[in-house]
């Protein structure tokens, strides 16, 4: 590749060093431990990391998670981090990863994405000043900055940038290694199995088509084939697992109306000009931008930070001023990216334009609930194109024509004027005065910086790079810096530290240790205590009957009423089979302790005095004990047939004692013969293996009160046995007389083979799957 900007390539080593320093400075509030990434990054993803680290470092499998929802199909969960390479490496090699390690993983990955964009600029021979603008804007601007708490989506975006680099190399010069790398990183992106990965794949496809129209297809077809094969090899198993989980879970397809509620209001695009126009980084009551229904009306369901896309003043001037107004982005080498950008904007706007209704017919679109998530790829594309326009201005726009001076200024003035007009229209001009002043200052300083960079570039290139980096870093630190959407003090999450002294957690640990026995591992429930609490069991080693996850096994949800979250009393639903904490299913789950942010009778109206024992009132919660909670393992001496589907619907349990009788599916399983009682005790309880010693003088049925799943197997004295579905949602095995060793174990390899073969048989031969 010829150096299209003479002398610029020699400045790239300095440019990478300057970028690294700027990235480190922008991430330092989190890396120093002053702040930590909040919300989902802690409530959902951090417990997943801790669970993964414990499993890997203790030699256990992380494929099944017993700590939430009475057992979770963890290997297939897209958000479990099992197949997320950066977090897997942290979990494997960092002992007890803390907040800084978790946050650093996110910032390192997004910074690497920015570095990949710089490498793309270098490959193209574009000026490193434009590369620094694009990289910093990509990594610390737009949705990547304002939604950094959505960890999985940020990582998908980072892998998109790396994939884009190698795909561009494939289209530019071919090469087997480039093809394999493109496929590898595309696979790592798609393993995220989120909407960002989906949309970024569409962007890459558009870019590939555009590149093929220019490239000699024969020269790159082999490299593209290598990319496709490598990518498929990376994603095949995780995608198959997720498809299987989707069929077994509560995560249903999203209809158009449901998805449209996640549309981006057109007025939100003004945050590209004025970062804090709507007061998004202040108190919630001060926020006045879309999707605020009080100010804007409509029925839209977005968090306020989802509508913020500030990329920095320099890329905005480049993109909007020189790129569009001065037509720099209408060059052939930008055509595919510009088309993809327009499509992503239309997609993000959802039902505000007719486009999303057409796009909703694309395969896979109905799996996702927020078209506004398209702000991730559209911001990435705007960063690249903004940096490209800066490159052109610094290197090629030496002669200032009318288009190069007046049109960019006019475009920026109109955009800024639009922000002022909206603030005046909504009666918020006084509130928006400071954000408008800050944005105006950033625009002015950035224009001066651009002029100086162009002036210094020919003879003092490093100086130009330092000026650009300082301008970008200062702008992004001021406008996209830590706020309550992206950064909170670590002390806010003290309850998540393994060594926490939190009164409620300490009490639960103590009481669980006191009630533990050879046959029992009691469960807890954390209901309406707070957003950060439902997944704490993964950190502190206790098992929760609920949790925080959008994906849950369907039969468990139907039986218990479990929602994806239980942060408030409105999210604690009951079911016919679990109508109250004073219920048979609560007892069989071994639900011994309930910690609630409010008295339980405020949302469990059927509770009577004496049903539960109030243990304590802590700063966080009311703690209750259910003295009727049953052991984890039971040896029953009788069986009885039942219709589990009918039980789920009606909640009408037959009269039986679960200590003596097990309910099994079907009418021909009833066995009421007299047998002597025996005993069962747990020898070992691990994530994917439970070993039990049983003394059954006349035989019987061993019941394990963990949620049933068909990929669990069982052995009796080392010989395979049939695992039964018992008491609607639990596991059991029939035992012959005598002392026995029973092992329940999760077997995903065999389960996946069975599921795939059964699906193939059903599809191609019409055969019915085996029960």
XYZ file of C-alpha atoms in Angstrom:
771
model
C 0.000 0.000 0.000
C 1.452 3.360 -1.041
C 1.762 6.034 1.621
C -1.004 8.385 0.459
C 0.100 10.987 3.011
C 3.871 11.452 2.538
C 5.679 11.185 5.873
C 2.545 10.295 7.827
C 3.357 6.608 8.209
C 6.519 7.474 10.087
C 4.470 9.245 12.752
C 2.337 6.198 13.590
C 4.599 4.826 16.359
C 4.266 8.170 18.135
C 0.533 8.198 17.377
C 0.008 4.822 19.048
C 1.973 5.938 22.096
C -0.025 9.164 22.342
C -3.293 7.239 21.920
C -2.317 4.805 24.669
C -1.580 7.662 27.068
C -4.866 9.387 26.238
C -6.825 6.139 26.636
C -5.140 5.472 29.975
C -5.978 8.966 31.171
C -9.630 8.648 30.124
C -9.990 5.239 31.820
C -8.039 6.216 34.943
C -11.067 7.182 37.079
C -12.126 3.519 36.917
C -8.687 1.874 36.792
C -7.549 3.838 39.850
C -10.423 2.426 41.890
C -12.004 5.835 42.420
C -15.065 4.699 40.487
C -16.408 1.425 39.200
C -18.717 0.636 36.289
C -22.212 0.365 37.834
C -25.645 -1.108 37.157
C -25.643 -4.229 34.966
C -21.845 -4.381 35.008
C -22.050 -5.129 38.721
C -25.547 -6.502 39.318
C -25.337 -9.024 36.484
C -21.896 -9.406 34.908
C -19.611 -9.142 37.932
C -21.248 -12.089 39.769
C -20.904 -14.086 36.547
C -17.172 -13.318 36.507
C -16.747 -14.308 40.148
C -18.656 -17.551 39.608
C -16.554 -18.360 36.524
C -13.315 -17.611 38.379
C -14.295 -19.783 41.349
C -15.187 -22.663 39.069
C -12.057 -22.526 36.917
C -9.638 -21.942 39.781
C -11.200 -24.658 41.935
C -11.129 -27.204 39.120
C -14.904 -27.243 38.720
C -16.976 -26.904 35.580
C -18.897 -23.610 35.140
C -21.391 -25.175 32.727
C -24.193 -25.431 35.290
C -24.885 -22.753 37.894
C -26.629 -23.978 41.085
C -26.637 -20.535 42.713
C -29.621 -18.963 40.904
C -33.102 -20.196 39.938
C -32.434 -23.496 41.764
C -30.050 -24.349 38.916
C -29.317 -22.606 35.626
C -28.313 -23.935 32.175
C -25.200 -21.764 32.335
C -23.251 -23.130 29.375
C -25.941 -21.901 26.978
C -26.522 -18.496 28.563
C -25.134 -15.757 26.261
C -24.313 -13.592 29.297
C -22.537 -16.233 31.381
C -19.080 -15.100 30.085
C -18.061 -18.740 29.549
C -17.273 -18.150 25.870
C -16.198 -14.514 26.311
C -12.444 -14.897 25.841
C -11.197 -11.759 27.690
C -13.243 -12.512 30.806
C -12.432 -16.215 30.606
C -8.725 -15.334 30.729
C -9.279 -13.027 33.701
C -11.314 -15.698 35.489
C -8.663 -18.318 34.805
C -5.554 -16.404 35.792
C -6.591 -13.582 38.162
C -7.106 -14.845 41.675
C -10.322 -13.424 43.147
C -10.906 -10.799 40.416
C -12.151 -7.565 41.915
C -13.890 -4.522 40.521
C -10.728 -3.070 38.971
C -9.946 -6.304 37.122
C -13.511 -6.483 35.783
C -13.538 -2.836 34.710
C -10.039 -2.993 33.247
C -11.101 -5.880 31.009
C -13.817 -3.714 29.480
C -11.557 -0.693 28.958
C -8.664 -2.742 27.591
C -10.933 -4.367 25.040
C -12.566 -1.154 23.839
C -9.122 0.502 23.702
C -7.862 -2.398 21.590
C -10.802 -1.779 19.292
C -9.631 1.823 18.930
C -6.098 0.618 18.224
C -7.474 -1.654 15.482
C -9.106 1.365 13.856
C -5.751 3.166 13.977
C -4.124 0.196 12.256
C -6.789 0.416 9.555
C -5.933 4.096 9.044
C -2.254 3.153 8.818
C -2.996 0.417 6.292
C -4.838 2.969 4.154
C -2.078 5.539 4.405
C -4.309 8.059 6.150
C -2.894 10.670 8.482
C -2.439 9.559 12.107
C -4.203 12.712 13.334
C -7.390 11.320 11.834
C -6.557 7.904 13.296
C -6.274 9.310 16.827
C -9.579 11.146 16.438
C -11.322 8.005 15.188
C -9.797 5.733 17.852
C -10.537 7.936 20.857
C -14.027 8.687 19.580
C -14.702 4.981 19.063
C -13.389 3.900 22.472
C -14.542 6.763 24.696
C -17.375 8.355 22.775
C -20.909 7.499 21.774
C -22.724 4.486 23.145
C -19.487 2.772 24.163
C -18.975 5.519 26.746
C -22.534 6.199 27.851
C -23.518 2.524 28.034
C -20.266 1.031 29.268
C -22.253 -0.857 31.920
C -23.652 -3.084 29.152
C -20.478 -5.121 29.248
C -21.345 -7.776 26.681
C -22.383 -5.227 24.081
C -19.220 -3.176 24.576
C -17.092 -6.277 24.028
C -19.037 -7.135 20.871
C -18.276 -3.629 19.593
C -14.573 -4.025 20.396
C -14.400 -7.281 18.447
C -16.238 -5.585 15.584
C -13.406 -3.059 15.218
C -10.763 -5.813 15.164
C -12.798 -7.829 12.662
C -13.210 -4.729 10.502
C -9.423 -4.305 10.412
C -8.774 -7.823 9.140
C -11.748 -7.856 6.775
C -10.445 -4.655 5.196
C -7.032 -6.313 4.809
C -8.663 -9.320 3.173
C -10.475 -7.114 0.672
C -7.403 -4.982 0.126
C -4.730 -7.635 -0.321
C -6.127 -11.081 0.487
C -4.013 -13.482 2.504
C -4.861 -16.659 4.388
C -3.736 -15.270 7.762
C -5.884 -12.177 7.289
C -8.846 -14.384 6.430
C -8.375 -16.628 9.460
C -8.011 -13.591 11.751
C -11.127 -11.961 10.278
C -13.108 -15.145 10.892
C -11.681 -15.646 14.378
C -12.578 -12.168 15.601
C -15.939 -12.211 13.831
C -16.654 -15.424 15.724
C -15.585 -13.863 19.018
C -17.899 -10.939 18.229
C -20.852 -13.178 17.414
C -20.295 -15.271 20.546
C -21.689 -12.248 22.365
C -25.044 -13.294 20.865
C -26.460 -9.822 21.427
C -28.005 -7.226 19.157
C -24.729 -5.343 18.787
C -23.040 -8.424 17.357
C -26.019 -8.952 15.040
C -26.021 -5.385 13.728
C -22.244 -5.233 13.440
C -22.353 -8.409 11.356
C -24.753 -6.621 8.985
C -22.350 -3.659 8.788
C -19.439 -5.987 8.005
C -21.496 -7.708 5.304
C -22.282 -4.355 3.674
C -18.608 -3.407 3.832
C -17.590 -6.762 2.353
C -19.995 -6.381 -0.559
C -18.687 -2.900 -1.221
C -15.111 -4.165 -1.100
C -15.837 -7.056 -3.446
C -17.224 -4.665 -6.024
C -13.815 -2.998 -6.085
C -11.510 -5.939 -5.411
C -10.676 -8.749 -7.738
C -12.990 -11.381 -6.354
C -10.782 -14.239 -7.502
C -7.891 -12.868 -5.471
C -9.791 -12.692 -2.174
C -12.254 -15.564 -2.463
C -9.891 -17.967 -0.719
C -9.297 -15.566 2.145
C -13.030 -14.976 2.560
C -13.621 -18.732 2.568
C -11.000 -19.096 5.319
C -12.756 -16.350 7.277
C -16.131 -18.054 6.919
C -14.821 -21.474 7.963
C -12.932 -20.078 10.944
C -15.877 -17.994 12.080
C -18.274 -20.908 11.850
C -15.894 -23.117 13.803
C -15.756 -20.525 16.598
C -19.485 -19.887 16.900
C -21.024 -23.260 16.029
C -21.238 -24.754 19.514
C -22.228 -21.558 21.423
C -24.906 -20.723 18.852
C -26.320 -24.261 18.956
C -26.407 -24.129 22.742
C -28.231 -20.817 22.718
C -30.775 -22.083 20.189
C -31.472 -25.052 22.454
C -31.768 -22.781 25.488
C -34.132 -20.475 23.599
C -36.460 -23.404 22.947
C -36.453 -24.300 26.649
C -36.554 -20.797 28.062
C -38.966 -17.957 28.641
C -37.192 -15.670 26.162
C -39.798 -15.422 23.422
C -39.690 -13.548 20.143
C -40.319 -9.816 20.379
C -43.274 -8.490 18.402
C -43.044 -5.261 16.420
C -44.881 -3.189 19.021
C -42.672 -4.501 21.801
C -39.502 -3.765 19.865
C -40.727 -0.348 18.720
C -40.931 0.787 22.350
C -37.125 0.769 22.275
C -36.920 3.279 19.411
C -34.525 6.215 19.515
C -36.301 9.562 19.378
C -34.908 11.784 16.558
C -34.296 14.548 19.099
C -31.781 12.262 20.811
C -29.469 12.722 17.800
C -28.799 16.238 19.098
C -26.696 14.699 21.875
C -24.059 14.217 19.177
C -23.692 18.009 19.287
C -24.343 18.770 22.979
C -23.368 15.892 25.248
C -25.422 16.762 28.301
C -28.169 18.688 26.525
C -30.934 16.841 28.380
C -29.247 16.577 31.776
C -28.564 12.878 31.416
C -25.583 12.860 33.794
C -27.412 14.622 36.628
C -30.194 13.577 38.994
C -32.956 11.583 37.330
C -35.568 14.196 38.210
C -33.585 16.771 36.199
C -33.571 14.699 33.009
C -35.897 16.156 30.367
C -34.892 14.500 27.115
C -36.449 11.638 25.224
C -37.609 9.090 26.306
C -39.017 11.197 29.181
C -42.765 10.672 28.755
C -43.619 13.736 30.820
C -41.801 16.002 28.371
C -42.043 14.148 25.061
C -45.033 11.824 25.446
C -45.229 8.455 23.716
C -44.805 4.957 25.071
C -41.081 4.324 24.839
C -39.000 2.187 27.154
C -35.373 3.317 27.299
C -33.007 4.267 30.065
C -31.902 7.869 29.733
C -28.261 7.039 28.916
C -29.388 4.918 25.944
C -30.171 8.140 24.078
C -26.685 9.706 24.441
C -24.278 9.493 21.495
C -21.700 12.262 21.993
C -18.562 11.363 20.005
C -16.493 14.478 20.587
C -16.419 17.844 18.819
C -13.493 16.981 16.527
C -15.136 13.938 14.888
C -18.418 15.858 14.733
C -16.751 18.704 12.838
C -15.050 16.193 10.606
C -18.150 14.122 9.954
C -20.810 16.797 9.734
C -18.727 19.692 8.479
C -16.067 18.385 6.117
C -17.530 14.930 5.682
C -21.107 15.723 4.682
C -21.305 19.461 4.030
C -18.020 19.513 2.083
C -18.761 16.079 0.551
C -15.574 14.401 1.801
C -17.509 11.271 2.763
C -19.005 10.811 -0.680
C -15.753 9.408 -1.991
C -15.782 5.837 -3.196
C -13.687 4.498 -0.313
C -16.322 5.683 2.175
C -19.395 4.628 0.187
C -20.055 1.309 1.953
C -19.529 2.797 5.419
C -21.802 5.737 4.652
C -24.547 3.409 3.408
C -24.197 1.256 6.531
C -24.292 4.377 8.708
C -27.528 5.623 7.133
C -29.132 2.198 7.579
C -28.060 2.059 11.238
C -29.520 5.528 11.872
C -32.824 4.498 10.312
C -32.801 1.244 12.280
C -32.082 3.046 15.563
C -34.985 5.448 14.998
C -37.323 2.449 15.032
C -40.946 3.300 14.414
C -40.163 6.993 13.883
C -39.535 6.033 10.227
C -41.067 3.299 8.006
C -37.669 1.607 7.673
C -37.780 -0.430 10.874
C -41.067 -2.056 9.904
C -39.334 -3.328 6.750
C -36.184 -4.318 8.647
C -38.284 -6.231 11.163
C -38.810 -8.904 8.506
C -35.095 -9.741 8.474
C -34.281 -13.082 10.148
C -33.214 -12.560 13.747
C -34.484 -9.005 14.225
C -37.382 -10.222 16.363
C -34.960 -11.676 18.910
C -34.078 -8.203 20.171
C -36.137 -5.590 21.927
C -34.394 -2.244 21.292
C -33.722 -0.832 17.818
C -31.930 2.002 19.624
C -29.046 -0.421 20.229
C -28.031 0.401 16.659
C -26.410 3.504 18.166
C -23.395 1.287 18.953
C -22.461 0.543 15.311
C -23.638 3.925 14.024
C -21.352 5.685 16.534
C -18.472 3.420 15.525
C -19.030 4.225 11.861
C -19.340 7.950 12.581
C -16.022 7.798 14.475
C -14.251 6.196 11.531
C -15.753 8.595 9.006
C -15.140 11.599 11.258
C -11.494 10.604 11.623
C -11.237 10.104 7.853
C -12.615 13.608 7.254
C -10.031 15.002 9.694
C -7.333 13.189 7.732
C -8.545 14.830 4.526
C -8.686 18.272 6.112
C -5.172 17.984 7.561
C -3.575 16.638 4.384
C -5.553 17.555 1.291
C -7.657 20.652 1.906
C -4.782 23.074 1.530
C -6.675 25.475 -0.635
C -9.662 26.760 1.263
C -12.632 26.934 -1.079
C -16.103 28.183 -0.254
C -17.223 24.606 0.408
C -14.306 23.992 2.778
C -14.986 27.061 4.895
C -18.591 28.193 4.772
C -20.405 24.890 4.435
C -18.754 23.184 7.440
C -19.336 26.227 9.643
C -22.934 26.441 8.450
C -23.526 22.720 9.103
C -22.162 22.923 12.640
C -24.074 26.141 13.323
C -27.320 24.564 12.153
C -26.762 21.489 14.340
C -25.935 23.610 17.364
C -28.888 25.871 16.598
C -31.131 22.818 16.536
C -30.088 21.966 20.092
C -30.812 25.538 21.204
C -34.189 25.463 19.445
C -35.249 22.222 21.138
C -34.270 23.547 24.560
C -36.284 26.732 23.905
C -39.254 24.723 22.543
C -39.439 22.571 25.665
C -38.949 25.488 28.023
C -35.571 24.175 29.229
C -33.250 26.811 27.822
C -32.088 27.940 31.253
C -31.417 24.358 32.353
C -29.550 23.645 29.102
C -27.496 26.857 29.217
C -24.411 25.308 30.801
C -24.333 22.184 28.545
C -24.775 24.457 25.530
C -21.937 26.700 26.699
C -19.650 23.700 27.247
C -20.517 22.281 23.823
C -19.921 25.654 22.161
C -16.526 25.951 23.844
C -15.561 22.423 22.781
C -16.552 23.178 19.190
C -14.547 26.400 19.159
C -11.445 24.804 20.707
C -11.727 21.870 18.302
C -11.908 24.149 15.270
C -8.776 25.965 16.434
C -7.075 22.609 17.096
C -7.905 21.404 13.590
C -6.484 24.563 12.075
C -3.282 24.232 14.127
C -2.980 20.516 13.313
C -3.172 21.257 9.606
C -0.623 24.010 10.060
C 1.849 21.834 11.987
C 1.300 18.530 10.132
C 3.847 18.989 7.309
C 6.858 19.932 9.456
C 5.916 19.241 13.085
C 3.764 16.146 12.820
C 4.172 14.955 16.398
C 3.073 18.338 17.687
C -0.065 18.082 15.560
C -0.798 14.648 17.023
C -0.337 15.849 20.589
C -2.681 18.782 19.979
C -5.367 16.538 18.523
C -5.055 13.977 21.333
C -5.173 16.646 24.052
C -8.236 18.228 22.477
C -10.053 14.892 22.149
C -9.096 13.633 25.604
C -10.081 16.885 27.291
C -13.379 17.059 25.417
C -14.326 13.449 26.166
C -13.237 13.678 29.808
C -15.386 16.782 30.249
C -18.425 15.643 28.267
C -18.388 11.842 28.650
C -16.619 11.618 31.979
C -17.785 9.658 35.014
C -21.434 10.172 35.933
C -24.065 8.169 37.755
C -24.910 6.219 34.591
C -21.323 5.080 34.038
C -19.436 5.412 37.333
C -20.231 5.044 41.017
C -17.924 4.778 44.042
C -16.887 1.168 44.757
C -18.268 1.556 48.271
C -21.721 1.533 46.709
C -21.119 -2.155 45.939
C -19.534 -3.224 49.208
C -22.131 -6.001 49.452
C -20.449 -7.625 46.433
C -17.044 -7.940 48.023
C -16.312 -11.520 49.136
C -15.115 -10.186 52.496
C -18.055 -7.833 53.021
C -19.222 -7.115 56.540
C -22.747 -6.390 55.358
C -25.073 -7.311 58.207
C -27.624 -9.150 56.061
C -25.048 -11.218 54.190
C -23.190 -12.066 57.395
C -26.431 -13.147 59.043
C -27.421 -15.364 56.125
C -24.000 -16.984 56.016
C -24.168 -17.709 59.737
C -27.680 -19.132 59.672
C -26.995 -21.258 56.579
C -23.945 -22.748 58.303
C -26.051 -23.540 61.364
C -28.810 -25.280 59.386
C -26.488 -27.217 57.034
C -26.625 -30.977 57.438
C -25.559 -34.215 55.757
C -28.737 -34.223 53.704
C -29.488 -30.519 53.326
C -28.196 -27.362 51.669
C -30.757 -24.670 52.380
C -31.704 -21.992 49.866
C -32.393 -18.316 50.367
C -34.417 -15.663 48.590
C -33.416 -12.005 48.298
C -36.613 -10.205 47.368
C -37.040 -6.456 46.854
C -33.796 -5.659 48.664
C -32.217 -3.806 45.746
C -31.106 -3.967 42.125
C -27.661 -5.279 43.051
C -28.794 -8.199 45.223
C -30.400 -11.027 43.198
C -27.130 -12.562 41.912
C -25.158 -12.225 45.130
C -25.326 -15.968 45.686
C -22.704 -16.443 42.955
C -20.290 -14.306 44.961
C -21.047 -15.445 48.493
C -21.639 -19.126 47.821
C -25.276 -19.479 48.801
C -28.043 -20.706 46.555
C -30.929 -18.454 45.568
C -34.297 -19.677 44.350
C -34.504 -16.560 42.140
C -31.858 -14.346 40.494
C -31.250 -11.765 37.785
C -31.252 -13.038 34.221
C -33.506 -12.380 31.210
C -33.199 -16.072 30.238
C -34.657 -18.733 32.538
C -35.836 -22.311 32.074
C -39.497 -22.213 31.101
C -40.699 -24.988 33.416
C -39.076 -23.340 36.410
C -40.718 -20.019 35.622
C -44.114 -21.650 35.147
C -43.766 -23.541 38.422
C -42.449 -20.690 40.590
C -43.381 -17.431 38.842
C -39.694 -16.398 38.717
C -39.127 -13.150 36.792
C -35.871 -11.948 35.289
C -35.331 -9.698 38.293
C -36.638 -9.308 41.833
C -35.366 -5.847 42.779
C -38.823 -4.535 43.708
C -41.962 -6.048 45.177
C -43.689 -5.627 41.789
C -41.181 -8.067 40.310
C -41.921 -10.812 42.839
C -44.594 -12.886 41.112
C -46.201 -16.023 42.492
C -47.695 -18.938 40.572
C -50.481 -21.483 41.120
C -47.869 -24.023 42.217
C -46.010 -21.490 44.373
C -48.808 -19.198 45.606
C -47.035 -18.143 48.781
C -43.939 -18.623 50.884
C -46.211 -20.889 52.911
C -46.480 -23.507 50.180
C -45.359 -27.034 49.469
C -43.107 -26.012 46.578
C -41.311 -23.462 48.771
C -40.669 -26.269 51.257
C -39.446 -28.702 48.591
C -37.090 -26.063 47.199
C -35.502 -25.976 50.630
C -36.242 -22.253 50.826
C -35.148 -21.700 54.410
C -34.443 -17.957 54.629
C -36.099 -14.987 52.927
C -34.561 -11.511 53.094
C -36.970 -8.836 51.939
C -36.694 -5.082 51.672
C -40.249 -4.763 53.028
C -42.353 -6.934 55.332
C -43.340 -10.058 53.398
C -47.042 -9.634 53.991
C -46.919 -6.499 51.825
C -46.647 -8.674 48.715
C -47.528 -12.149 49.992
C -51.039 -11.381 51.181
C -51.825 -14.987 52.156
C -49.195 -15.228 54.891
C -50.590 -15.729 58.358
C -48.973 -15.104 61.702
C -46.646 -18.008 62.492
C -46.222 -19.176 58.883
C -42.664 -17.822 58.930
C -40.376 -16.862 61.792
C -38.946 -13.341 61.723
C -35.251 -13.784 62.437
C -33.927 -10.235 62.312
C -34.374 -6.726 61.000
C -31.154 -5.493 59.396
C -30.321 -2.194 57.740
C -31.186 -3.691 54.348
C -33.913 -6.224 54.963
C -36.393 -8.137 57.054
C -35.057 -11.692 57.413
C -37.463 -14.611 57.856
C -37.028 -18.343 58.348
C -39.182 -21.111 56.919
C -38.784 -23.955 59.449
C -40.570 -26.404 57.126
C -37.859 -26.267 54.413
C -37.096 -29.809 53.273
C -33.636 -31.378 52.880
C -31.874 -31.259 49.514
C -31.906 -35.058 49.214
C -34.747 -37.383 50.303
C -35.088 -41.143 50.164
C -38.755 -41.888 49.540
C -40.306 -45.324 49.805
C -43.379 -44.776 47.620
C -44.189 -43.286 44.222
C -47.349 -41.823 42.814
C -48.352 -40.825 39.305
C -49.285 -37.226 38.537
C -50.011 -34.947 35.590
C -47.295 -32.310 35.896
C -48.835 -30.053 33.273
C -52.120 -29.982 35.149
C -50.318 -29.352 38.445
C -48.543 -26.342 36.918
C -51.837 -24.856 35.775
C -53.936 -25.535 38.844
C -51.453 -25.722 41.700
C -53.643 -28.467 43.202
C -51.120 -30.849 44.756
C -52.436 -34.332 45.623
C -52.372 -35.260 49.268
C -48.901 -36.714 49.839
C -45.895 -36.401 52.114
C -42.781 -35.587 50.028
C -40.582 -37.176 52.695
C -42.252 -40.512 51.980
C -43.678 -40.306 48.449
C -42.338 -38.977 45.164
C -44.600 -37.751 42.374
C -43.609 -39.038 38.935
C -45.031 -38.207 35.528
C -47.637 -40.703 34.246
C -50.385 -42.938 35.479
C -48.439 -46.222 35.607
C -45.740 -45.274 38.098
C -47.691 -45.551 41.321
C -46.010 -47.912 43.785
C -47.324 -47.900 47.347
C -45.669 -51.077 48.592
C -44.492 -50.996 52.200
C -40.755 -50.365 52.465
C -38.528 -49.675 55.405
C -37.249 -46.119 55.675
C -33.653 -45.404 54.806
C -31.353 -42.404 54.686
C -29.410 -40.259 52.240
C -26.454 -37.944 52.789
C -24.563 -35.669 50.440
C -20.926 -36.681 49.945
C -19.997 -33.897 47.512
C -21.914 -31.045 45.962
C -20.313 -29.301 42.962
C -21.624 -27.203 40.089
C -22.018 -30.106 37.701
C -21.805 -33.119 39.992
C -23.625 -34.251 43.122
C -22.604 -37.457 44.907
C -24.934 -39.023 47.473
C -24.569 -42.035 49.751
C -27.852 -43.881 50.241
C -28.924 -46.606 52.627
C -32.141 -48.087 51.185
C -32.984 -51.350 53.017
C -35.903 -52.138 50.675
C -35.049 -49.795 47.809
C -36.940 -46.626 46.928
C -36.412 -43.357 45.103
C -33.690 -40.807 45.761
C -34.991 -37.277 45.179
C -32.574 -34.419 44.566
C -34.353 -31.087 44.985
C -32.446 -29.296 42.215
C -34.172 -28.196 39.042
C -34.513 -30.909 36.414
C -32.873 -30.647 32.996
C -32.579 -33.410 30.369
C -28.804 -33.008 30.100
C -28.317 -34.212 33.658
C -27.458 -37.916 33.975
C -27.332 -40.263 36.929
C -25.303 -43.318 37.891
C -25.979 -45.817 40.662
C -22.842 -47.586 41.870
C -21.109 -46.436 38.679
C -23.748 -47.882 36.343
C -25.997 -45.611 34.231
C -29.561 -45.292 35.493
C -32.649 -43.436 34.327
C -32.991 -39.938 35.683
C -36.624 -39.194 36.476
C -38.443 -35.891 36.609
C -39.890 -35.744 40.096
C -42.359 -33.506 41.935
C -42.813 -31.433 38.756
C -39.382 -29.761 38.561
C -36.878 -31.882 40.482
C -34.638 -34.928 39.823
C -34.940 -38.484 41.075
C -33.663 -41.997 40.470
C -35.108 -45.402 41.407
C -32.866 -47.484 43.655
C -32.656 -51.211 44.372
C -32.302 -52.388 47.988
C -29.021 -51.882 49.795
C -26.311 -49.290 50.368
C -25.745 -47.309 47.164
C -23.511 -44.591 45.788
C -25.416 -42.235 43.475
C -23.860 -39.647 41.205
C -25.845 -36.970 39.366
C -23.741 -35.224 36.727
C -24.281 -32.650 34.005
C -23.218 -33.981 30.593
C -23.422 -31.165 28.010
C -21.373 -33.001 25.360
C -23.778 -35.926 25.220
C -26.746 -33.598 25.663
C -25.712 -31.466 22.696
C -25.160 -34.523 20.496
C -28.563 -35.890 21.465
C -30.345 -32.586 20.882
C -28.726 -32.078 17.480
C -29.419 -35.624 16.333
C -33.031 -35.434 17.485
C -33.537 -32.102 15.743
C -32.002 -33.538 12.574
C -34.230 -36.613 12.757
C -37.318 -34.518 13.326
C -36.493 -32.167 10.455
C -35.337 -34.591 7.794
C -37.065 -37.869 8.570
C -40.168 -36.796 10.450
C -39.192 -38.987 13.399
C -40.309 -37.879 16.836
C -37.593 -37.023 19.379
C -37.024 -39.482 22.173
C -38.502 -38.616 25.550
